Amino acid sequence: IGRGAQEAPARVQLLGADGVKVLWERSGERSQITDLRVVGDRIWLAVFADKWNVEGGWLDNGTFVPAHTARMAMAMSPLPDGEIAVGRLYGLAPRSDGDLRVVAADGRARVLPGLRGVRSIAVEDLDGDGYQDLIVGDGWHSNYGADADPRVVVYPGPDYAESRVIAWLEGDYTAEHIAVVGEGVDAWLLVTGSRHVHALQRDELGWADVVVGPIGDGGDAVVWRRDGGWVVTISGDPAVDIPLELAQ
């Protein structure tokens, strides 16, 4: 869906050596997929069910099975033991602050401490203790251009009771997407902001924020291997490849 294609369906496609295969599609009042990730050998997605409510669930053999629905919960991720991390951009009242919740398999929810609305969520065992950690982009504000406070926050598992801010994205108003590259203590984060792409890498003081390059409104960034090094591709016309070791 977009300004020039209001009737386009929400669609999940697989791009492979044999071309493009449509795995699932659905039309509705707001045909917008807000979260999509591969977990093991399964596909998880979050998609608007109507104008305001987002469904998160598994896509199995072409069938979408919602596991949780919440108002403006544009970031959702499955967690161990059937729990779901749910990040709401806004609350129930118009333009009110969103929050971060962990919803148990029985539907009970607990709110984690955070700053206003949540735009993105990633999951990885960053400290190598065997428990999955939550990595969250929060600080969204309805007046995002002036009042947003774009942070990247880590909640260590298994209970997510504590939090640590590892980055503040200067010059951006949100962390649109967080991708974990690698595993465990060797992992680093590719964070797509609203105006810049960031590489968050560990250093002696915790985490260092390296600005990889600028990105246009609604753009995307991916990371891949070339000649043993990392390359970040930032969408655009044309797209730009930036070797990470040369990032400024």
Coordinates of C-alpha atoms in Angstrom, one line a residue:
I1 CA 0.0 0.0 0.0
G2 CA 1.1 3.6 -0.7
R3 CA 0.0 7.0 -1.7
G4 CA -0.2 5.9 -5.3
A5 CA -1.5 2.4 -4.7
Q6 CA -4.2 2.6 -2.0
E7 CA -5.8 -0.7 -3.0
A8 CA -2.6 -2.8 -3.1
P9 CA -2.8 -6.0 -1.0
A10 CA -0.5 -6.9 1.8
R11 CA 1.8 -9.5 0.3
V12 CA 4.7 -11.8 1.5
Q13 CA 6.9 -13.0 -1.3
L14 CA 9.9 -15.3 -1.6
L15 CA 12.6 -14.2 -4.0
G16 CA 14.8 -17.2 -5.0
A17 CA 16.8 -18.7 -7.8
D18 CA 13.5 -19.7 -9.5
G19 CA 12.0 -16.2 -9.4
V20 CA 9.3 -14.8 -7.2
K21 CA 6.8 -16.9 -5.3
V22 CA 3.8 -15.3 -3.5
L23 CA 3.6 -17.0 -0.1
W24 CA 0.6 -15.0 1.2
E25 CA -1.5 -11.9 0.5
R26 CA -4.5 -10.2 2.0
S27 CA -6.5 -7.1 1.1
G28 CA -8.2 -5.0 3.8
E29 CA -8.9 -1.5 5.1
R30 CA -5.2 -1.0 5.7
S31 CA -3.1 -3.5 3.9
Q32 CA 0.2 -2.8 5.6
I33 CA 2.7 -5.3 7.0
T34 CA 4.6 -3.7 9.9
D35 CA 6.9 -6.5 11.0
L36 CA 8.3 -9.5 9.2
R37 CA 11.0 -12.0 10.4
V38 CA 12.2 -15.5 10.0
V39 CA 12.4 -17.4 13.3
G40 CA 14.0 -20.8 12.9
D41 CA 12.3 -22.2 9.8
R42 CA 9.0 -20.3 10.3
I43 CA 7.8 -16.9 9.2
W44 CA 6.4 -14.4 11.7
L45 CA 4.6 -11.2 10.6
A46 CA 2.5 -8.4 11.9
V47 CA -0.1 -6.8 9.7
F48 CA -2.9 -4.4 10.2
A49 CA -6.3 -6.1 10.6
D50 CA -8.2 -2.8 10.2
K51 CA -7.3 0.9 10.4
W52 CA -5.9 0.8 13.9
N53 CA -5.4 -2.8 15.1
V54 CA -2.4 -5.0 14.2
E55 CA -2.3 -8.8 14.3
G56 CA 0.9 -10.7 14.9
G57 CA 1.2 -14.4 14.2
W58 CA 2.8 -17.2 12.2
L59 CA 2.6 -17.8 8.5
D60 CA 2.4 -21.6 8.0
N61 CA 1.9 -23.1 4.5
G62 CA 0.3 -20.0 3.1
T63 CA -2.1 -19.6 6.1
F64 CA -1.7 -16.7 8.6
V65 CA -2.6 -17.6 12.1
P66 CA -2.8 -14.5 14.4
A67 CA -1.5 -15.0 17.9
H68 CA -2.1 -11.5 19.3
T69 CA -3.9 -8.3 18.3
A70 CA -3.3 -4.8 19.8
R71 CA -4.0 -1.2 18.8
M72 CA -1.1 0.3 16.9
A73 CA 1.3 -2.5 17.9
M74 CA 3.5 -2.1 14.8
A75 CA 6.4 -4.1 16.3
M76 CA 5.9 -7.7 17.5
S77 CA 8.2 -10.6 18.1
P78 CA 7.7 -14.1 19.4
L79 CA 9.7 -15.0 22.5
P80 CA 10.6 -18.3 24.3
D81 CA 7.8 -20.1 26.1
G82 CA 5.0 -18.7 24.0
E83 CA 5.5 -15.1 25.0
I84 CA 5.2 -12.2 22.6
A85 CA 7.0 -8.9 22.8
V86 CA 4.5 -6.2 21.7
G87 CA 5.6 -2.6 20.9
R88 CA 2.8 -0.1 20.5
L89 CA 3.5 3.2 18.7
Y90 CA 0.5 4.8 20.4
G91 CA -1.8 4.0 23.3
L92 CA -5.6 3.7 23.2
A93 CA -6.3 7.5 23.2
P94 CA -5.4 9.4 20.0
R95 CA -1.8 10.6 19.9
S96 CA -1.1 9.1 23.4
D97 CA 2.2 7.4 24.2
G98 CA 2.7 3.8 23.3
D99 CA 4.6 1.2 25.4
L100 CA 6.4 -2.1 25.4
R101 CA 4.7 -5.2 26.8
V102 CA 5.4 -8.9 27.1
V103 CA 2.3 -11.0 26.6
A104 CA 2.2 -14.5 28.1
A105 CA 0.7 -17.5 26.3
D106 CA -2.4 -17.2 28.5
G107 CA -2.9 -13.6 27.4
R108 CA -1.7 -11.8 30.6
A109 CA 0.5 -8.8 29.8
R110 CA 3.1 -6.9 31.7
V111 CA 4.4 -3.4 30.8
L112 CA 8.2 -3.0 30.7
P113 CA 9.7 0.4 31.6
G114 CA 10.5 2.4 28.6
L115 CA 10.1 5.8 26.8
R116 CA 6.9 6.4 25.0
G117 CA 6.1 4.6 21.7
V118 CA 8.0 1.6 20.3
R119 CA 8.8 1.4 16.6
S120 CA 11.1 -1.7 16.3
I121 CA 12.0 -4.9 18.2
A122 CA 14.8 -7.4 17.7
V123 CA 15.6 -10.6 19.7
E124 CA 19.1 -12.1 20.3
D125 CA 21.2 -13.5 23.2
L126 CA 23.6 -10.6 23.2
D127 CA 25.5 -11.5 26.4
G128 CA 25.8 -15.2 25.7
D129 CA 24.1 -16.3 28.9
G130 CA 21.6 -18.6 27.1
Y131 CA 18.6 -16.3 27.4
Q132 CA 17.2 -14.2 24.6
D133 CA 17.4 -10.4 25.1
L134 CA 15.1 -7.8 23.8
I135 CA 16.5 -5.0 21.6
V136 CA 14.0 -2.1 21.3
G137 CA 13.7 1.1 19.4
D138 CA 11.5 3.5 21.5
G139 CA 11.1 7.2 22.2
W140 CA 8.4 7.8 19.5
H141 CA 6.3 10.9 20.0
S142 CA 3.2 12.0 18.0
N143 CA 5.0 15.2 17.2
Y144 CA 8.0 13.1 16.0
G145 CA 9.8 15.8 14.0
A146 CA 10.3 17.9 17.1
D147 CA 9.8 15.8 20.2
A148 CA 10.9 12.3 19.4
D149 CA 13.7 10.8 21.5
P150 CA 15.1 7.9 19.4
R151 CA 16.7 5.3 21.6
V152 CA 18.0 1.8 21.2
V153 CA 17.5 -0.1 24.5
V154 CA 18.5 -3.6 25.6
Y155 CA 16.3 -5.6 28.0
P156 CA 18.3 -8.7 29.2
G157 CA 16.4 -12.0 29.4
P158 CA 14.9 -14.1 30.7
D159 CA 12.7 -11.6 32.7
Y160 CA 13.5 -8.3 30.9
A161 CA 13.2 -6.6 34.3
E162 CA 16.2 -4.3 33.7
S163 CA 17.1 -2.1 30.7
R164 CA 20.1 -0.3 29.3
V165 CA 20.2 2.4 26.7
I166 CA 23.0 1.6 24.2
A167 CA 22.4 4.3 21.6
W168 CA 20.6 7.6 21.0
L169 CA 20.2 8.2 17.2
E170 CA 21.2 11.8 16.8
G171 CA 19.7 13.4 13.7
D172 CA 16.9 10.8 13.5
Y173 CA 13.5 10.6 15.0
T174 CA 13.1 6.8 15.3
A175 CA 14.8 3.4 14.8
E176 CA 12.7 2.1 11.9
H177 CA 14.3 -1.3 12.0
I178 CA 16.9 -3.2 14.0
A179 CA 18.8 -6.2 12.4
V180 CA 21.1 -8.4 14.5
V181 CA 24.2 -9.4 12.6
G182 CA 26.0 -12.4 13.9
E183 CA 25.3 -14.2 17.2
G184 CA 25.9 -13.9 20.9
V185 CA 28.7 -11.7 22.2
D186 CA 30.1 -11.3 18.6
A187 CA 26.8 -9.8 17.3
W188 CA 26.4 -6.2 16.2
L189 CA 23.3 -4.2 15.2
L190 CA 22.4 -2.6 11.9
V191 CA 19.8 0.1 12.8
T192 CA 17.8 1.8 10.0
G193 CA 16.9 5.3 11.3
S194 CA 14.6 7.8 9.7
R195 CA 17.4 9.7 8.1
H196 CA 20.6 7.7 8.7
V197 CA 21.7 4.0 8.8
H198 CA 23.7 3.1 12.0
A199 CA 26.1 0.3 12.9
L200 CA 26.1 -0.3 16.6
Q201 CA 29.3 -2.2 17.6
R202 CA 30.8 -3.1 20.9
D203 CA 33.8 -1.2 22.2
E204 CA 35.7 -0.7 25.5
L205 CA 33.0 1.6 26.8
G206 CA 29.9 -0.4 25.8
W207 CA 28.5 0.3 22.3
A208 CA 29.8 2.6 19.6
D209 CA 27.4 4.2 17.0
V210 CA 29.0 4.4 13.6
V211 CA 26.8 6.3 11.0
V212 CA 27.0 4.3 7.8
G213 CA 25.3 6.8 5.6
P214 CA 22.1 8.8 4.9
I215 CA 18.8 7.2 3.9
G216 CA 15.7 8.6 2.3
D217 CA 12.2 8.7 3.8
G218 CA 10.8 5.2 3.7
G219 CA 14.1 3.7 2.6
D220 CA 15.6 0.4 3.7
A221 CA 19.1 -1.0 4.4
V222 CA 20.5 -4.5 4.4
V223 CA 23.9 -6.0 5.2
W224 CA 25.7 -8.8 3.4
R225 CA 29.1 -10.4 3.0
R226 CA 31.6 -9.6 0.2
D227 CA 35.2 -10.7 0.1
G228 CA 35.1 -11.6 3.8
G229 CA 33.9 -8.2 4.9
W230 CA 30.5 -6.6 5.6
V231 CA 28.7 -4.4 3.0
V232 CA 25.6 -2.3 3.8
T233 CA 23.3 -1.6 0.9
I234 CA 21.1 1.4 1.3
S235 CA 18.0 1.7 -1.0
G236 CA 17.6 4.6 -3.4
D237 CA 17.9 5.6 -7.0
P238 CA 20.5 4.3 -7.4
A239 CA 21.0 2.1 -4.4
V240 CA 24.4 2.5 -2.6
D241 CA 26.8 -0.1 -1.4
I242 CA 29.0 0.9 1.5
P243 CA 31.8 -1.3 2.9
L244 CA 31.4 -1.1 6.6
E245 CA 35.1 -0.5 7.4
L246 CA 34.9 2.6 5.2
A247 CA 31.8 4.0 6.9
Q248 CA 32.0 7.6 8.1

